[in-house]
Amino acid sequence: MNRSDTHQVAELLRTTYRDVEPSTDLVEAIRAMADSPTALAQQDPLRAADSPRNNKRTWAPLSVAAAVAVVAVGAGIFTITADREEPLPPVQAPNAVPRSVATTTVTVVETASVIGDVGDLRDVLTGLGYFCDEPFVNEELPSAAPTRVICRDVPGEPVAGDLYVMAEFGYSKLDLKNVQLSLGDTAGPHYDGSQLVYSKTQGWDDGWVITLVPGVSDSGADKVDTEPEVVRAAALRIQQATGGAIFPG
Amino acid sequence: MGEELLTLLPSLMGLAWALTGSRADSEELVQSAVASAIPRWERIDSPRQYLRRTMINLHRDSLRRRLIVAEDLQPSIDQGLHQRVQEDHGERVSSRIDVDAALARLPAMTRTVLILRFVEDLTSTQIGRTLGQPPGTIRRIIHQGVKALRQDSRLFLDPDTTIPESGSF
């Protein structure tokens, strides 16, 4: 394919799609929305005063999470919940035998302006000093959009003990605001994402939960490779780096 | 805000139409994106970029919903084309319909990438950042997309022109 081919296709697309005149109806609708932003804000589920989400938002920022609610649920399972009335079920690794898992769950108030997709999150994590793989593309989705990125705290091939952050993006009504982070170590099972996808009860559908899961070890059950404090510290770093956009304070 | 939004509308409509293949769907997409942006307007640094990304995300979501309910996409595309024949009476109508149809035959990601590259004039790196793909992947998608369109006999009179495998963008 030569430049002439590219030029012809480019010209065709530009001619066809650049600057399509909107209908009068659309112009009027946009003008009306712009003239009444308050009405839209009230309809915005993120802001509506009567939003069920807001009504139950009683959570505290992660930075003081330890002071809010640390619930030890047998077998070494720790859960910090924010706006849930019921304790969240622990996230289990695939094919997991009983393991010790520390889970930190926080509510994201708004990520859209900072985190638009996996690439953005990758940038954030890179800025934090993580070394990120290329985003994973799920070919089964129609858009073949990247939905996952894994970042480690040291460059190169993962070795046991490395911390990593894995982010999963979902596709819901709120679209790519869905993000779930998993923090663990590479000695543990490499999450294939399924355990996060299955965690719909943790907010997959409403897209407002980030779950940090420290790694669990293949080397033996009941072994916690990453202490909850490490998870909290990492989350705090992300909070600070994003100006609270992910974990608003 | 209002005037700025209205100024952006034609370019947003172009992108939306290219993504959805119909005026009705594109106007709905633009309106949804604007409705999402207005409550946050004061905090949006680049409205055009924000709205562009929002539209792409909303469109992806729409595609996924269609997949979930196992709808056949083709009838909706055909319906959209038929609707446009009735809507548009300009000289460009047949050309637009041909291009819409050609784009509709491409994978959604390819369609999006081509529009961002050639209509929005983004670089491969910028597209990669928008879609979360490495630039190399974007260049490959552009190459394949251009090749597919170039070989579409309904768009070009000489589609059989030899197209080597390599290209640069």
GROMACS .gro file of C-alpha atoms in nm:
model
  418
    1MET     CA    1   0.000   0.000   0.000
    2ASN     CA    2   0.147   0.331  -0.098
    3ARG     CA    3   0.086   0.683   0.020
    4SER     CA    4  -0.151   0.743  -0.266
    5ASP     CA    5  -0.380   0.469  -0.136
    6THR     CA    6  -0.370   0.616   0.211
    7HIS     CA    7  -0.429   0.962   0.074
    8GLN     CA    8  -0.731   0.849  -0.124
    9VAL     CA    9  -0.889   0.676   0.172
   10ALA     CA   10  -0.810   0.968   0.401
   11GLU     CA   11  -0.963   1.213   0.157
   12LEU     CA   12  -1.272   1.001   0.119
   13LEU     CA   13  -1.326   0.980   0.493
   14ARG     CA   14  -1.257   1.349   0.547
   15THR     CA   15  -1.494   1.451   0.273
   16THR     CA   16  -1.763   1.226   0.408
   17TYR     CA   17  -1.739   1.278   0.779
   18ARG     CA   18  -1.567   1.602   0.860
   19ASP     CA   19  -1.811   1.858   0.985
   20VAL     CA   20  -2.152   1.704   0.945
   21GLU     CA   21  -2.418   1.961   1.008
   22PRO     CA   22  -2.637   1.873   1.305
   23SER     CA   23  -3.011   1.885   1.271
   24THR     CA   24  -3.203   2.178   1.409
   25ASP     CA   25  -3.352   1.949   1.670
   26LEU     CA   26  -3.011   1.852   1.798
   27VAL     CA   27  -2.892   2.210   1.808
   28GLU     CA   28  -3.195   2.310   2.007
   29ALA     CA   29  -3.155   2.015   2.241
   30ILE     CA   30  -2.790   2.098   2.304
   31ARG     CA   31  -2.870   2.462   2.355
   32ALA     CA   32  -3.139   2.372   2.607
   33MET     CA   33  -2.904   2.145   2.796
   34ALA     CA   34  -2.634   2.408   2.803
   35ASP     CA   35  -2.881   2.665   2.930
   36SER     CA   36  -2.991   2.441   3.214
   37PRO     CA   37  -2.683   2.265   3.341
   38THR     CA   38  -2.830   2.251   3.689
   39ALA     CA   39  -3.114   2.034   3.572
   40LEU     CA   40  -2.870   1.795   3.411
   41ALA     CA   41  -2.658   1.783   3.721
   42GLN     CA   42  -2.961   1.688   3.920
   43GLN     CA   43  -3.028   1.406   3.678
   44ASP     CA   44  -2.669   1.296   3.696
   45PRO     CA   45  -2.663   0.980   3.904
   46LEU     CA   46  -2.325   1.082   4.034
   47ARG     CA   47  -2.458   1.398   4.181
   48ALA     CA   48  -2.824   1.356   4.244
   49ALA     CA   49  -2.898   1.421   4.607
   50ASP     CA   50  -3.144   1.138   4.617
   51SER     CA   51  -2.912   0.896   4.450
   52PRO     CA   52  -2.907   0.563   4.628
   53ARG     CA   53  -2.535   0.570   4.582
   54ASN     CA   54  -2.503   0.899   4.760
   55ASN     CA   55  -2.744   0.805   5.031
   56LYS     CA   56  -2.538   0.511   5.129
   57ARG     CA   57  -2.208   0.683   5.089
   58THR     CA   58  -2.084   0.683   5.438
   59TRP     CA   59  -1.735   0.576   5.355
   60ALA     CA   60  -1.418   0.741   5.458
   61PRO     CA   61  -1.115   0.785   5.239
   62LEU     CA   62  -0.866   0.512   5.222
   63SER     CA   63  -0.605   0.719   5.397
   64VAL     CA   64  -0.805   0.681   5.711
   65ALA     CA   65  -0.956   0.353   5.613
   66ALA     CA   66  -0.793   0.174   5.897
   67ALA     CA   67  -0.979   0.399   6.133
   68VAL     CA   68  -1.305   0.339   5.960
   69ALA     CA   69  -1.370  -0.025   5.942
   70VAL     CA   70  -1.135  -0.309   5.953
   71VAL     CA   71  -1.327  -0.624   5.977
   72ALA     CA   72  -1.144  -0.941   6.042
   73VAL     CA   73  -1.348  -1.224   5.912
   74GLY     CA   74  -1.197  -1.549   6.023
   75ALA     CA   75  -0.914  -1.721   5.846
   76GLY     CA   76  -0.719  -1.403   5.810
   77ILE     CA   77  -0.958  -1.230   5.575
   78PHE     CA   78  -0.963  -0.856   5.618
   79THR     CA   79  -1.217  -0.636   5.453
   80ILE     CA   80  -1.241  -0.264   5.461
   81THR     CA   81  -1.579  -0.164   5.337
   82ALA     CA   82  -1.696   0.179   5.260
   83ASP     CA   83  -2.054   0.211   5.155
   84ARG     CA   84  -2.178  -0.141   5.179
   85GLU     CA   85  -2.429  -0.238   5.432
   86GLU     CA   86  -2.322  -0.596   5.413
   87PRO     CA   87  -1.967  -0.723   5.422
   88LEU     CA   88  -1.837  -0.800   5.079
   89PRO     CA   89  -1.742  -1.155   5.003
   90PRO     CA   90  -1.369  -1.202   4.976
   91VAL     CA   91  -1.224  -1.224   4.630
   92GLN     CA   92  -1.080  -1.565   4.575
   93ALA     CA   93  -0.815  -1.670   4.336
   94PRO     CA   94  -0.917  -1.915   4.065
   95ASN     CA   95  -0.932  -2.270   4.186
   96ALA     CA   96  -0.846  -2.141   4.524
   97VAL     CA   97  -0.813  -2.357   4.821
   98PRO     CA   98  -0.876  -2.162   5.138
   99ARG     CA   99  -0.620  -1.888   5.143
  100SER     CA  100  -0.554  -1.581   5.338
  101VAL     CA  101  -0.660  -1.282   5.136
  102ALA     CA  102  -0.666  -0.924   5.240
  103THR     CA  103  -0.915  -0.715   5.054
  104THR     CA  104  -0.949  -0.343   5.055
  105THR     CA  105  -1.257  -0.200   4.896
  106VAL     CA  106  -1.312   0.165   4.844
  107THR     CA  107  -1.564   0.362   4.653
  108VAL     CA  108  -1.466   0.578   4.365
  109VAL     CA  109  -1.654   0.900   4.350
  110GLU     CA  110  -1.540   1.002   4.010
  111THR     CA  111  -1.271   0.887   3.779
  112ALA     CA  112  -1.391   0.995   3.441
  113SER     CA  113  -1.196   1.313   3.420
  114VAL     CA  114  -0.873   1.142   3.501
  115ILE     CA  115  -0.913   0.779   3.413
  116GLY     CA  116  -1.069   0.732   3.075
  117ASP     CA  117  -0.944   0.390   2.988
  118VAL     CA  118  -0.674   0.138   3.049
  119GLY     CA  119  -0.421   0.352   2.870
  120ASP     CA  120  -0.484   0.639   3.107
  121LEU     CA  121  -0.455   0.420   3.408
  122ARG     CA  122  -0.136   0.280   3.267
  123ASP     CA  123  -0.001   0.632   3.249
  124VAL     CA  124  -0.100   0.697   3.608
  125LEU     CA  125   0.065   0.383   3.731
  126THR     CA  126   0.372   0.449   3.522
  127GLY     CA  127   0.391   0.789   3.681
  128LEU     CA  128   0.381   0.618   4.016
  129GLY     CA  129   0.690   0.424   3.926
  130TYR     CA  130   0.526   0.100   3.817
  131PHE     CA  131   0.646  -0.078   3.506
  132CYS     CA  132   0.349  -0.166   3.295
  133ASP     CA  133   0.293  -0.425   3.028
  134GLU     CA  134   0.108  -0.343   2.713
  135PRO     CA  135  -0.265  -0.335   2.782
  136PHE     CA  136  -0.436  -0.666   2.731
  137VAL     CA  137  -0.695  -0.680   2.458
  138ASN     CA  138  -0.991  -0.910   2.497
  139GLU     CA  139  -1.055  -1.019   2.142
  140GLU     CA  140  -1.393  -1.157   2.237
  141LEU     CA  141  -1.535  -0.814   2.292
  142PRO     CA  142  -1.676  -0.652   1.980
  143SER     CA  143  -1.458  -0.349   2.008
  144ALA     CA  144  -1.153  -0.559   2.093
  145ALA     CA  145  -1.085  -0.288   2.344
  146PRO     CA  146  -0.808  -0.317   2.598
  147THR     CA  147  -0.952  -0.415   2.929
  148ARG     CA  148  -0.656  -0.502   3.141
  149VAL     CA  149  -0.310  -0.387   3.220
  150ILE     CA  150  -0.057  -0.534   3.459
  151CYS     CA  151   0.208  -0.319   3.616
  152ARG     CA  152   0.493  -0.427   3.840
  153ASP     CA  153   0.707  -0.239   4.080
  154VAL     CA  154   1.028  -0.359   3.922
  155PRO     CA  155   1.113  -0.384   3.553
  156GLY     CA  156   1.172  -0.704   3.367
  157GLU     CA  157   1.019  -1.043   3.394
  158PRO     CA  158   0.814  -1.091   3.707
  159VAL     CA  159   0.973  -1.279   3.987
  160ALA     CA  160   0.834  -1.403   4.310
  161GLY     CA  161   0.779  -1.121   4.548
  162ASP     CA  162   0.725  -0.847   4.296
  163LEU     CA  163   0.429  -0.633   4.369
  164TYR     CA  164   0.196  -0.585   4.082
  165VAL     CA  165  -0.115  -0.392   4.008
  166MET     CA  166  -0.364  -0.534   3.769
  167ALA     CA  167  -0.646  -0.321   3.643
  168GLU     CA  168  -0.963  -0.453   3.492
  169PHE     CA  169  -1.201  -0.228   3.309
  170GLY     CA  170  -1.557  -0.320   3.251
  171TYR     CA  171  -1.825  -0.202   3.022
  172SER     CA  172  -2.135  -0.090   3.199
  173LYS     CA  173  -2.371   0.198   3.170
  174LEU     CA  174  -2.102   0.410   3.323
  175ASP     CA  175  -1.862   0.251   3.084
  176LEU     CA  176  -1.493   0.282   3.143
  177LYS     CA  177  -1.528   0.436   3.482
  178ASN     CA  178  -1.538   0.074   3.579
  179VAL     CA  179  -1.201  -0.017   3.706
  180GLN     CA  180  -1.089  -0.278   3.943
  181LEU     CA  181  -0.736  -0.288   4.064
  182SER     CA  182  -0.573  -0.592   4.197
  183LEU     CA  183  -0.253  -0.560   4.385
  184GLY     CA  184  -0.052  -0.864   4.460
  185ASP     CA  185   0.274  -1.034   4.412
  186THR     CA  186   0.388  -1.242   4.126
  187ALA     CA  187   0.447  -1.540   4.344
  188GLY     CA  188   0.076  -1.579   4.362
  189PRO     CA  189  -0.148  -1.704   4.087
  190HIS     CA  190  -0.158  -1.482   3.787
  191TYR     CA  191  -0.505  -1.350   3.787
  192ASP     CA  192  -0.678  -1.409   3.461
  193GLY     CA  193  -0.943  -1.158   3.546
  194SER     CA  194  -1.215  -1.410   3.591
  195GLN     CA  195  -1.232  -1.374   3.963
  196LEU     CA  196  -1.280  -1.004   3.919
  197VAL     CA  197  -1.539  -1.040   3.649
  198TYR     CA  198  -1.723  -1.273   3.880
  199SER     CA  199  -1.717  -1.020   4.153
  200LYS     CA  200  -2.025  -0.846   4.026
  201THR     CA  201  -2.162  -0.837   4.374
  202GLN     CA  202  -1.876  -0.606   4.450
  203GLY     CA  203  -1.997  -0.347   4.211
  204TRP     CA  204  -1.889  -0.459   3.868
  205ASP     CA  205  -2.215  -0.342   3.727
  206ASP     CA  206  -2.226  -0.007   3.893
  207GLY     CA  207  -1.864   0.056   3.829
  208TRP     CA  208  -1.778   0.227   4.146
  209VAL     CA  209  -1.565  -0.009   4.336
  210ILE     CA  210  -1.197  -0.061   4.329
  211THR     CA  211  -1.081  -0.376   4.489
  212LEU     CA  212  -0.726  -0.420   4.591
  213VAL     CA  213  -0.631  -0.777   4.644
  214PRO     CA  214  -0.293  -0.863   4.779
  215GLY     CA  215  -0.138  -1.165   4.629
  216VAL     CA  216  -0.193  -1.509   4.755
  217SER     CA  217   0.077  -1.763   4.736
  218ASP     CA  218   0.077  -2.084   4.544
  219SER     CA  219   0.331  -2.210   4.783
  220GLY     CA  220   0.088  -2.282   5.055
  221ALA     CA  221  -0.255  -2.210   5.182
  222ASP     CA  222  -0.310  -1.954   5.449
  223LYS     CA  223  -0.004  -1.763   5.354
  224VAL     CA  224  -0.043  -1.394   5.300
  225ASP     CA  225   0.230  -1.263   5.080
  226THR     CA  226   0.133  -0.904   5.096
  227GLU     CA  227   0.023  -0.750   5.416
  228PRO     CA  228  -0.287  -0.535   5.414
  229GLU     CA  229  -0.073  -0.244   5.518
  230VAL     CA  230   0.117  -0.273   5.194
  231VAL     CA  231  -0.206  -0.265   5.003
  232ARG     CA  232  -0.321   0.042   5.187
  233ALA     CA  233   0.011   0.212   5.129
  234ALA     CA  234  -0.005   0.143   4.758
  235ALA     CA  235  -0.361   0.265   4.742
  236LEU     CA  236  -0.261   0.578   4.923
  237ARG     CA  237   0.013   0.637   4.668
  238ILE     CA  238  -0.242   0.611   4.391
  239GLN     CA  239  -0.473   0.841   4.577
  240GLN     CA  240  -0.203   1.101   4.613
  241ALA     CA  241  -0.084   1.068   4.256
  242THR     CA  242  -0.429   1.117   4.112
  243GLY     CA  243  -0.516   1.401   4.340
  244GLY     CA  244  -0.782   1.189   4.499
  245ALA     CA  245  -0.955   1.112   4.172
  246ILE     CA  246  -0.935   0.741   4.234
  247PHE     CA  247  -0.953   0.738   4.609
  248PRO     CA  248  -1.099   1.075   4.690
  249GLY     CA  249  -1.018   1.205   5.027
  250MET     CA  250  -2.043   2.677   2.733
  251GLY     CA  251  -2.339   2.683   2.499
  252GLU     CA  252  -2.164   2.854   2.210
  253GLU     CA  253  -1.854   2.641   2.252
  254LEU     CA  254  -2.066   2.328   2.238
  255LEU     CA  255  -2.246   2.444   1.928
  256THR     CA  256  -1.916   2.518   1.760
  257LEU     CA  257  -1.801   2.165   1.832
  258LEU     CA  258  -2.119   2.002   1.706
  259PRO     CA  259  -2.027   1.955   1.337
  260SER     CA  260  -1.704   1.775   1.414
  261LEU     CA  261  -1.871   1.569   1.686
  262MET     CA  262  -2.146   1.479   1.443
  263GLY     CA  263  -1.891   1.365   1.187
  264LEU     CA  264  -1.723   1.135   1.433
  265ALA     CA  265  -2.053   1.008   1.567
  266TRP     CA  266  -2.190   0.941   1.220
  267ALA     CA  267  -1.879   0.753   1.122
  268LEU     CA  268  -1.905   0.542   1.436
  269THR     CA  269  -2.276   0.467   1.418
  270GLY     CA  270  -2.356   0.482   1.048
  271SER     CA  271  -2.673   0.684   1.077
  272ARG     CA  272  -2.785   1.035   1.150
  273ALA     CA  273  -3.037   0.931   1.410
  274ASP     CA  274  -2.788   0.722   1.605
  275SER     CA  275  -2.515   0.980   1.571
  276GLU     CA  276  -2.734   1.259   1.707
  277GLU     CA  277  -2.834   1.040   1.996
  278LEU     CA  278  -2.471   0.961   2.064
  279VAL     CA  279  -2.369   1.326   2.055
  280GLN     CA  280  -2.655   1.424   2.281
  281SER     CA  281  -2.570   1.153   2.534
  282ALA     CA  282  -2.207   1.259   2.540
  283VAL     CA  283  -2.295   1.625   2.585
  284ALA     CA  284  -2.542   1.542   2.860
  285SER     CA  285  -2.265   1.355   3.036
  286ALA     CA  286  -2.018   1.639   2.996
  287ILE     CA  287  -2.225   1.939   3.094
  288PRO     CA  288  -2.241   1.872   3.469
  289ARG     CA  289  -1.861   1.844   3.469
  290TRP     CA  290  -1.798   2.119   3.220
  291GLU     CA  291  -1.600   2.346   3.448
  292ARG     CA  292  -1.352   2.071   3.522
  293ILE     CA  293  -1.298   1.952   3.167
  294ASP     CA  294  -0.973   2.080   3.025
  295SER     CA  295  -1.033   1.985   2.666
  296PRO     CA  296  -1.403   1.960   2.583
  297ARG     CA  297  -1.348   1.826   2.234
  298GLN     CA  298  -1.116   1.554   2.357
  299TYR     CA  299  -1.346   1.469   2.646
  300LEU     CA  300  -1.653   1.450   2.426
  301ARG     CA  301  -1.469   1.247   2.164
  302ARG     CA  302  -1.362   0.993   2.421
  303THR     CA  303  -1.704   0.985   2.579
  304MET     CA  304  -1.866   0.915   2.245
  305ILE     CA  305  -1.623   0.635   2.173
  306ASN     CA  306  -1.687   0.483   2.513
  307LEU     CA  307  -2.062   0.514   2.480
  308HIS     CA  308  -2.048   0.359   2.137
  309ARG     CA  309  -1.843   0.069   2.266
  310ASP     CA  310  -2.097   0.021   2.538
  311SER     CA  311  -2.373   0.024   2.284
  312LEU     CA  312  -2.199  -0.240   2.076
  313ARG     CA  313  -2.153  -0.458   2.377
  314ARG     CA  314  -2.518  -0.432   2.473
  315ARG     CA  315  -2.613  -0.538   2.125
  316LEU     CA  316  -2.385  -0.836   2.155
  317ILE     CA  317  -2.529  -0.929   2.491
  318VAL     CA  318  -2.884  -0.936   2.365
  319ALA     CA  319  -2.764  -1.125   2.059
  320GLU     CA  320  -2.901  -0.876   1.816
  321ASP     CA  321  -2.800  -0.906   1.458
  322LEU     CA  322  -2.623  -0.584   1.371
  323GLN     CA  323  -2.691  -0.603   1.002
  324PRO     CA  324  -3.062  -0.519   1.013
  325SER     CA  325  -2.993  -0.205   1.214
  326ILE     CA  326  -2.724  -0.102   0.967
  327ASP     CA  327  -2.955  -0.163   0.674
  328GLN     CA  328  -3.231   0.024   0.847
  329GLY     CA  329  -2.999   0.315   0.905
  330LEU     CA  330  -2.894   0.323   0.542
  331HIS     CA  331  -3.253   0.312   0.426
  332GLN     CA  332  -3.340   0.593   0.661
  333ARG     CA  333  -3.062   0.810   0.527
  334VAL     CA  334  -3.180   0.768   0.170
  335GLN     CA  335  -3.502   0.925   0.282
  336GLU     CA  336  -3.334   1.187   0.496
  337ASP     CA  337  -3.065   1.318   0.268
  338HIS     CA  338  -3.122   1.460  -0.073
  339GLY     CA  339  -2.786   1.617  -0.137
  340GLU     CA  340  -2.539   1.515  -0.403
  341ARG     CA  341  -2.321   1.340  -0.150
  342VAL     CA  342  -2.588   1.095  -0.045
  343SER     CA  343  -2.484   0.800  -0.258
  344SER     CA  344  -2.119   0.853  -0.171
  345ARG     CA  345  -2.195   0.875   0.198
  346ILE     CA  346  -2.406   0.565   0.188
  347ASP     CA  347  -2.130   0.375   0.014
  348VAL     CA  348  -1.873   0.491   0.266
  349ASP     CA  349  -2.103   0.418   0.557
  350ALA     CA  350  -2.161   0.070   0.428
  351ALA     CA  351  -1.792   0.012   0.369
  352LEU     CA  352  -1.708   0.128   0.720
  353ALA     CA  353  -1.985  -0.085   0.866
  354ARG     CA  354  -1.818  -0.390   0.719
  355LEU     CA  355  -1.501  -0.317   0.913
  356PRO     CA  356  -1.446  -0.425   1.273
  357ALA     CA  357  -1.555  -0.158   1.519
  358MET     CA  358  -1.201  -0.096   1.636
  359THR     CA  359  -1.075  -0.052   1.282
  360ARG     CA  360  -1.357   0.187   1.203
  361THR     CA  361  -1.283   0.393   1.511
  362VAL     CA  362  -0.912   0.406   1.444
  363LEU     CA  363  -0.955   0.515   1.082
  364ILE     CA  364  -1.189   0.794   1.180
  365LEU     CA  365  -0.964   0.919   1.456
  366ARG     CA  366  -0.668   0.912   1.219
  367PHE     CA  367  -0.813   1.064   0.905
  368VAL     CA  368  -1.108   1.270   1.022
  369GLU     CA  369  -0.986   1.380   1.363
  370ASP     CA  370  -0.624   1.395   1.245
  371LEU     CA  371  -0.485   1.223   1.552
  372THR     CA  372  -0.146   1.057   1.538
  373SER     CA  373  -0.102   0.688   1.599
  374THR     CA  374   0.033   0.768   1.942
  375GLN     CA  375  -0.264   0.988   2.029
  376ILE     CA  376  -0.507   0.724   1.903
  377GLY     CA  377  -0.324   0.464   2.103
  378ARG     CA  378  -0.362   0.671   2.416
  379THR     CA  379  -0.730   0.721   2.349
  380LEU     CA  380  -0.799   0.355   2.287
  381GLY     CA  381  -0.541   0.209   2.521
  382GLN     CA  382  -0.345   0.045   2.244
  383PRO     CA  383   0.023   0.066   2.161
  384PRO     CA  384   0.106   0.283   1.859
  385GLY     CA  385   0.232  -0.018   1.668
  386THR     CA  386  -0.104  -0.185   1.697
  387ILE     CA  387  -0.275   0.131   1.582
  388ARG     CA  388  -0.049   0.152   1.277
  389ARG     CA  389  -0.128  -0.209   1.193
  390ILE     CA  390  -0.501  -0.145   1.224
  391ILE     CA  391  -0.472   0.164   1.003
  392HIS     CA  392  -0.283  -0.034   0.744
  393GLN     CA  393  -0.541  -0.310   0.739
  394GLY     CA  394  -0.831  -0.066   0.739
  395VAL     CA  395  -0.694   0.142   0.454
  396LYS     CA  396  -0.623  -0.172   0.259
  397ALA     CA  397  -0.977  -0.299   0.312
  398LEU     CA  398  -1.136   0.029   0.206
  399ARG     CA  399  -0.899   0.072  -0.085
  400GLN     CA  400  -1.002  -0.266  -0.220
  401ASP     CA  401  -1.371  -0.191  -0.191
  402SER     CA  402  -1.497  -0.167  -0.545
  403ARG     CA  403  -1.790   0.049  -0.440
  404LEU     CA  404  -1.556   0.320  -0.320
  405PHE     CA  405  -1.281   0.320  -0.580
  406LEU     CA  406  -1.284   0.251  -0.948
  407ASP     CA  407  -0.950   0.077  -0.947
  408PRO     CA  408  -0.961  -0.136  -0.635
  409ASP     CA  409  -0.732  -0.397  -0.783
  410THR     CA  410  -0.430  -0.175  -0.761
  411THR     CA  411  -0.147  -0.375  -0.612
  412ILE     CA  412  -0.114  -0.304  -0.243
  413PRO     CA  413   0.212  -0.419  -0.088
  414GLU     CA  414   0.203  -0.543   0.267
  415SER     CA  415   0.402  -0.268   0.427
  416GLY     CA  416   0.298   0.087   0.485
  417SER     CA  417   0.392   0.377   0.701
  418PHE     CA  418   0.178   0.619   0.893
   0.00000   0.00000   0.00000
